[in-house]
Amino acid sequence: DSMEVDGIACSAAIAACAKGAAWTQAVQLFKGMRILKLHQDTIAYNSAITACGRGRLWRKALEMLGNMVEGRVPTSIATCNAVMSACEKSGEWQRALDILR
């Protein structure tokens, strides 16, 4: 028996890692989705951005938000909250305010 990897399973794994202390693994799983040519939907992005916040990777969080906009992946209130949280946790509160504009 083989296990098929899909976007839903990857998104769930990213979310689980993001909720724990495994933010590095969450970011790596998200990158792996692109390599495997799996669709990176809003849920996957939000989980990966949340992981960036836990790791104080505010630049990466902003980059992911830019990738969402560029790739026409729908953003949500949760997306904005996750990006603002990543900025705030890194002491980049001014950038967090810029997101609101």
One Martini backbone bead per residue (centre of mass of N, CA, C, O) as a GRO file, in nm:
protein
  101
    1ASP     BB    1   0.096   0.036   0.022
    2SER     BB    2   0.019   0.370  -0.066
    3MET     BB    3   0.073   0.715  -0.020
    4GLU     BB    4  -0.106   0.998  -0.092
    5VAL     BB    5  -0.028   1.319  -0.168
    6ASP     BB    6  -0.197   1.613  -0.060
    7GLY     BB    7  -0.312   1.924   0.008
    8ILE     BB    8  -0.476   1.854   0.261
    9ALA     BB    9  -0.256   1.703   0.416
   10CYS     BB   10  -0.051   1.935   0.414
   11SER     BB   11  -0.225   2.146   0.556
   12ALA     BB   12  -0.259   1.983   0.817
   13ALA     BB   13   0.044   1.963   0.884
   14ILE     BB   14   0.100   2.264   0.895
   15ALA     BB   15  -0.100   2.331   1.120
   16ALA     BB   16   0.021   2.145   1.334
   17CYS     BB   17   0.301   2.278   1.337
   18ALA     BB   18   0.207   2.572   1.396
   19LYS     BB   19   0.077   2.502   1.679
   20GLY     BB   20   0.340   2.429   1.746
   21ALA     BB   21   0.705   2.421   1.751
   22ALA     BB   22   0.712   2.349   1.415
   23TRP     BB   23   0.775   2.592   1.207
   24THR     BB   24   0.993   2.484   1.019
   25GLN     BB   25   0.826   2.245   0.906
   26ALA     BB   26   0.596   2.410   0.792
   27VAL     BB   27   0.763   2.565   0.582
   28GLN     BB   28   0.873   2.312   0.437
   29LEU     BB   29   0.601   2.194   0.353
   30PHE     BB   30   0.515   2.432   0.182
   31LYS     BB   31   0.749   2.410  -0.018
   32GLY     BB   32   0.682   2.113  -0.103
   33MET     BB   33   0.421   2.172  -0.253
   34ARG     BB   34   0.553   2.309  -0.495
   35ILE     BB   35   0.735   2.074  -0.583
   36LEU     BB   36   0.465   1.879  -0.606
   37LYS     BB   37   0.232   2.052  -0.732
   38LEU     BB   38   0.056   2.173  -0.506
   39HIS     BB   39  -0.206   2.331  -0.390
   40GLN     BB   40  -0.199   2.665  -0.254
   41ASP     BB   41  -0.408   2.760  -0.030
   42THR     BB   42  -0.537   2.951   0.210
   43ILE     BB   43  -0.485   2.747   0.436
   44ALA     BB   44  -0.185   2.700   0.384
   45TYR     BB   45  -0.095   2.990   0.406
   46ASN     BB   46  -0.201   3.055   0.690
   47SER     BB   47  -0.030   2.838   0.834
   48ALA     BB   48   0.248   2.940   0.735
   49ILE     BB   49   0.222   3.228   0.849
   50THR     BB   50   0.191   3.142   1.140
   51ALA     BB   51   0.468   3.007   1.155
   52CYS     BB   52   0.627   3.265   1.101
   53GLY     BB   53   0.540   3.403   1.360
   54ARG     BB   54   0.671   3.197   1.557
   55GLY     BB   55   0.962   3.259   1.400
   56ARG     BB   56   0.993   3.562   1.319
   57LEU     BB   57   0.909   3.576   0.984
   58TRP     BB   58   0.807   3.853   0.846
   59ARG     BB   59   0.914   3.850   0.556
   60LYS     BB   60   0.787   3.578   0.477
   61ALA     BB   61   0.496   3.660   0.529
   62LEU     BB   62   0.494   3.890   0.317
   63GLU     BB   63   0.571   3.711   0.079
   64MET     BB   64   0.323   3.528   0.092
   65LEU     BB   65   0.118   3.747   0.047
   66GLY     BB   66   0.226   3.828  -0.232
   67ASN     BB   67   0.181   3.546  -0.359
   68MET     BB   68  -0.120   3.544  -0.330
   69VAL     BB   69  -0.183   3.788  -0.503
   70GLU     BB   70  -0.030   3.697  -0.757
   71GLY     BB   71  -0.191   3.401  -0.754
   72ARG     BB   72  -0.495   3.446  -0.669
   73VAL     BB   73  -0.523   3.396  -0.368
   74PRO     BB   74  -0.734   3.402  -0.132
   75THR     BB   75  -0.803   3.616   0.115
   76SER     BB   76  -0.825   3.686   0.470
   77ILE     BB   77  -0.854   3.772   0.787
   78ALA     BB   78  -0.654   3.553   0.877
   79THR     BB   79  -0.424   3.647   0.701
   80CYS     BB   80  -0.388   3.931   0.818
   81ASN     BB   81  -0.349   3.842   1.111
   82ALA     BB   82  -0.094   3.667   1.062
   83VAL     BB   83   0.085   3.892   0.947
   84MET     BB   84   0.059   4.092   1.181
   85SER     BB   85   0.168   3.899   1.397
   86ALA     BB   86   0.448   3.856   1.272
   87CYS     BB   87   0.530   4.151   1.295
   88GLU     BB   88   0.480   4.199   1.597
   89LYS     BB   89   0.672   3.968   1.708
   90SER     BB   90   0.921   4.136   1.556
   91GLY     BB   91   0.869   4.457   1.599
   92GLU     BB   92   0.680   4.530   1.323
   93TRP     BB   93   0.422   4.728   1.370
   94GLN     BB   94   0.421   4.915   1.122
   95ARG     BB   95   0.369   4.687   0.917
   96ALA     BB   96   0.103   4.601   1.037
   97LEU     BB   97  -0.039   4.872   0.975
   98ASP     BB   98   0.003   4.867   0.661
   99ILE     BB   99  -0.207   4.639   0.605
  100LEU     BB  100  -0.462   4.826   0.665
  101ARG     BB  101  -0.411   5.019   0.396
   0.00000   0.00000   0.00000
